[in-house]
mmCIF file of C-alpha atoms in Angstrom:
data_model
loop_
_atom_site.group_PDB
_atom_site.id
_atom_site.type_symbol
_atom_site.label_atom_id
_atom_site.label_comp_id
_atom_site.label_asym_id
_atom_site.label_seq_id
_atom_site.Cartn_x
_atom_site.Cartn_y
_atom_site.Cartn_z
ATOM 1 C CA MET A 87 83.376 105.607 110.960
ATOM 2 C CA ALA A 88 86.119 104.855 108.441
ATOM 3 C CA ARG A 89 85.127 102.948 105.318
ATOM 4 C CA PHE A 90 87.187 99.828 104.772
ATOM 5 C CA TYR A 91 88.299 99.030 101.243
ATOM 6 C CA ILE A 92 86.505 96.061 99.727
ATOM 7 C CA PRO A 93 88.066 94.851 96.463
ATOM 8 C CA VAL A 94 85.813 95.370 93.430
ATOM 9 C CA GLU A 95 85.727 91.647 92.600
ATOM 10 C CA ILE A 96 84.595 90.734 96.133
ATOM 11 C CA GLU A 97 81.935 93.447 96.041
ATOM 12 C CA ARG A 98 80.730 92.133 92.685
ATOM 13 C CA ARG A 99 80.489 88.563 94.029
ATOM 14 C CA VAL A 100 78.611 89.721 97.151
ATOM 15 C CA ARG A 101 76.128 91.679 95.021
ATOM 16 C CA THR A 102 75.628 88.699 92.710
ATOM 17 C CA THR A 103 75.250 86.188 95.549
ATOM 18 C CA ALA A 104 72.772 88.493 97.318
ATOM 19 C CA ARG A 105 70.888 88.871 94.016
ATOM 20 C CA ASN A 106 71.124 92.668 94.439
ATOM 21 C CA ARG A 107 68.673 92.587 97.351
ATOM 22 C CA CYS A 108 68.935 93.806 100.925
ATOM 23 C CA GLY A 109 69.696 90.834 103.149
ATOM 24 C CA TYR A 110 67.235 92.030 105.793
ATOM 25 C CA CYS A 111 64.135 93.552 104.160
ATOM 26 C CA LEU A 112 64.781 91.870 100.766
ATOM 27 C CA SER A 113 64.198 95.088 98.832
ATOM 28 C CA PRO A 114 65.746 94.836 95.359
ATOM 29 C CA GLN A 115 68.242 97.489 94.254
ATOM 30 C CA ARG A 116 65.833 98.749 91.585
ATOM 31 C CA LEU A 117 63.321 99.796 94.296
ATOM 32 C CA VAL A 118 65.783 101.299 96.778
ATOM 33 C CA MET A 119 66.363 105.003 96.267
ATOM 34 C CA ALA A 120 70.050 104.673 97.217
ATOM 35 C CA ARG A 121 72.752 102.176 96.359
ATOM 36 C CA LEU A 122 72.684 99.014 98.481
ATOM 37 C CA GLU A 123 75.643 99.003 100.855
ATOM 38 C CA ILE A 124 78.188 96.299 101.556
ATOM 39 C CA GLU A 125 77.455 95.393 105.165
ATOM 40 C CA HIS A 126 79.595 93.569 107.736
ATOM 41 C CA ILE A 127 77.464 90.836 109.340
ATOM 42 C CA ILE A 128 79.827 90.846 112.321
ATOM 43 C CA PRO A 129 80.881 94.508 112.525
ATOM 44 C CA ILE A 130 84.560 95.439 112.413
ATOM 45 C CA SER A 131 84.041 97.021 115.857
ATOM 46 C CA LYS A 132 83.087 93.555 117.172
ATOM 47 C CA SER A 133 86.136 91.804 115.659
ATOM 48 C CA GLY A 134 84.453 91.111 112.315
ATOM 49 C CA SER A 135 86.539 90.927 109.178
ATOM 50 C CA ASN A 136 86.444 92.050 105.560
ATOM 51 C CA ASP A 137 86.337 88.409 104.470
ATOM 52 C CA GLU A 138 83.706 87.768 101.837
ATOM 53 C CA SER A 139 81.944 85.359 104.201
ATOM 54 C CA ASN A 140 81.275 88.290 106.570
ATOM 55 C CA LEU A 141 79.914 90.650 103.906
ATOM 56 C CA TRP A 142 76.394 91.049 102.545
ATOM 57 C CA LEU A 143 74.155 93.727 101.053
ATOM 58 C CA ALA A 144 71.885 95.991 103.050
ATOM 59 C CA CYS A 145 69.770 98.979 102.175
ATOM 60 C CA PRO A 146 70.820 102.154 103.994
ATOM 61 C CA LEU A 147 67.789 101.958 106.328
ATOM 62 C CA CYS A 148 68.445 98.366 107.457
ATOM 63 C CA ASN A 149 72.204 98.915 107.676
ATOM 64 C CA GLY A 150 71.700 102.043 109.774
ATOM 65 C CA TYR A 151 69.225 100.310 112.068
ATOM 66 C CA LYS A 152 71.446 97.245 112.524
ATOM 67 C CA SER A 153 74.504 99.454 113.024
ATOM 68 C CA ASP A 154 77.053 97.516 115.093
ATOM 69 C CA LYS A 155 74.507 95.253 116.789
ATOM 70 C CA THR A 156 75.041 91.486 116.805
ATOM 71 C CA ILE A 157 72.345 90.469 119.302
ATOM 72 C CA GLY A 158 68.782 91.454 120.067
ATOM 73 C CA VAL A 159 65.901 90.535 122.342
ATOM 74 C CA ASP A 160 63.308 88.104 120.985
ATOM 75 C CA VAL A 161 59.991 89.899 121.528
ATOM 76 C CA GLU A 162 58.107 86.616 122.005
ATOM 77 C CA THR A 163 60.431 84.909 124.516
ATOM 78 C CA GLY A 164 62.391 87.805 126.009
ATOM 79 C CA GLU A 165 65.609 85.869 125.355
ATOM 80 C CA THR A 166 68.762 87.477 124.000
ATOM 81 C CA VAL A 167 69.490 86.005 120.561
ATOM 82 C CA LYS A 168 71.952 86.498 117.723
ATOM 83 C CA LEU A 169 70.664 88.739 114.936
ATOM 84 C CA PHE A 170 69.588 87.254 111.627
ATOM 85 C CA ASN A 171 72.477 86.269 109.351
ATOM 86 C CA PRO A 172 71.405 86.616 105.703
ATOM 87 C CA ARG A 173 74.321 84.451 104.564
ATOM 88 C CA THR A 174 73.358 81.407 106.603
ATOM 89 C CA GLN A 175 69.667 81.812 107.486
ATOM 90 C CA VAL A 176 66.489 81.990 105.416
#
């Protein structure tokens, strides 16, 4: 998949706001063996944008697992739910 250009200043703000931690597993950059990636919360393939509000950090493992998913099945209820949004949820 093509990598979309994210301006350096936006990337810097995302990294600072995310406190240099993966938004999903919360691993800090210093413990991840690869650079944390800028991740699209709503993937470009699902009409997401490069707006800062749609970007967060993810470790390569979490980003690869999430891929272009936006929904999942709640294992307790069996309901289809939106995936966790690290920008708006705790």
